[in-house]
Amino acid sequence: MSKKDMTGKKIAETGLLTALAMVLSYVESLIPFSIAVPGVKLGLANIVVLFALYRLGTAQAFVISFIRVVLVTFLFGNGFALVYSLSGAVLSLCAMLAFMKIGRLSPVGVGVIGGVSHNLGQILCAIVILETRRLIYYLPVLLVSGTAAGIAIGLVAGLLIDRLEAADTGGQR
């Protein structure tokens, strides 16, 4: 395949996965999922980001995550949502990348790191914006929810990664 074909393929993959992440974000907004702490979500779009990180590489995962956050915020959110979402997404992606590179964690473990880091990034952002440290009291609940969501995201992404690797090798592993 020529370099031009590879570039076109990367652009197409990135576009398709970004669209899928946006659809998952929208679907998640329709799910009546509420607990006592505002802002707790499943993070379904992170299935796509984790998948992209393993299958397509760092650059495409960052592009997918960034474009998804910006477009979803403009479509369904506001300026503050953009700041919180970006802070969580950037910290999450950086932490997942670091732990993925270490190579000792499965996609489930990396997903947990991503979920916890996302919540940590958002709570730190809120503490800075709202100028109150009291928000740190939300952290235990957010760590538990980030862990639970990370497990679910990691399981689904890991299953997709394994299935595609098996398909790529013709079922040979």
JSON list of C-alpha atoms in Angstrom, two decimals, residues 28-42 141-142 145:
[
{"chain": "A", "resi": 28, "resn": "GLU", "atom": "CA", "xyz": [-24.94, 7.69, 26.99]},
{"chain": "A", "resi": 29, "resn": "SER", "atom": "CA", "xyz": [-26.70, 11.03, 27.41]},
{"chain": "A", "resi": 30, "resn": "LEU", "atom": "CA", "xyz": [-30.01, 9.24, 26.82]},
{"chain": "A", "resi": 31, "resn": "ILE", "atom": "CA", "xyz": [-29.40, 6.64, 29.53]},
{"chain": "A", "resi": 32, "resn": "PRO", "atom": "CA", "xyz": [-31.07, 7.67, 32.79]},
{"chain": "A", "resi": 33, "resn": "PHE", "atom": "CA", "xyz": [-27.99, 6.97, 34.90]},
{"chain": "A", "resi": 34, "resn": "SER", "atom": "CA", "xyz": [-27.93, 9.03, 38.04]},
{"chain": "A", "resi": 35, "resn": "ILE", "atom": "CA", "xyz": [-26.50, 8.62, 41.47]},
{"chain": "A", "resi": 36, "resn": "ALA", "atom": "CA", "xyz": [-26.04, 11.10, 44.29]},
{"chain": "A", "resi": 37, "resn": "VAL", "atom": "CA", "xyz": [-22.94, 12.69, 42.73]},
{"chain": "A", "resi": 38, "resn": "PRO", "atom": "CA", "xyz": [-23.47, 14.89, 39.67]},
{"chain": "A", "resi": 39, "resn": "GLY", "atom": "CA", "xyz": [-21.33, 14.21, 36.64]},
{"chain": "A", "resi": 40, "resn": "VAL", "atom": "CA", "xyz": [-20.86, 10.47, 37.13]},
{"chain": "A", "resi": 41, "resn": "LYS", "atom": "CA", "xyz": [-21.15, 8.77, 33.75]},
{"chain": "A", "resi": 42, "resn": "LEU", "atom": "CA", "xyz": [-20.24, 5.45, 32.18]},
{"chain": "A", "resi": 141, "resn": "VAL", "atom": "CA", "xyz": [-17.12, 8.38, 45.03]},
{"chain": "A", "resi": 142, "resn": "LEU", "atom": "CA", "xyz": [-15.53, 9.44, 41.75]},
{"chain": "A", "resi": 145, "resn": "SER", "atom": "CA", "xyz": [-17.24, 5.12, 39.83]}
]
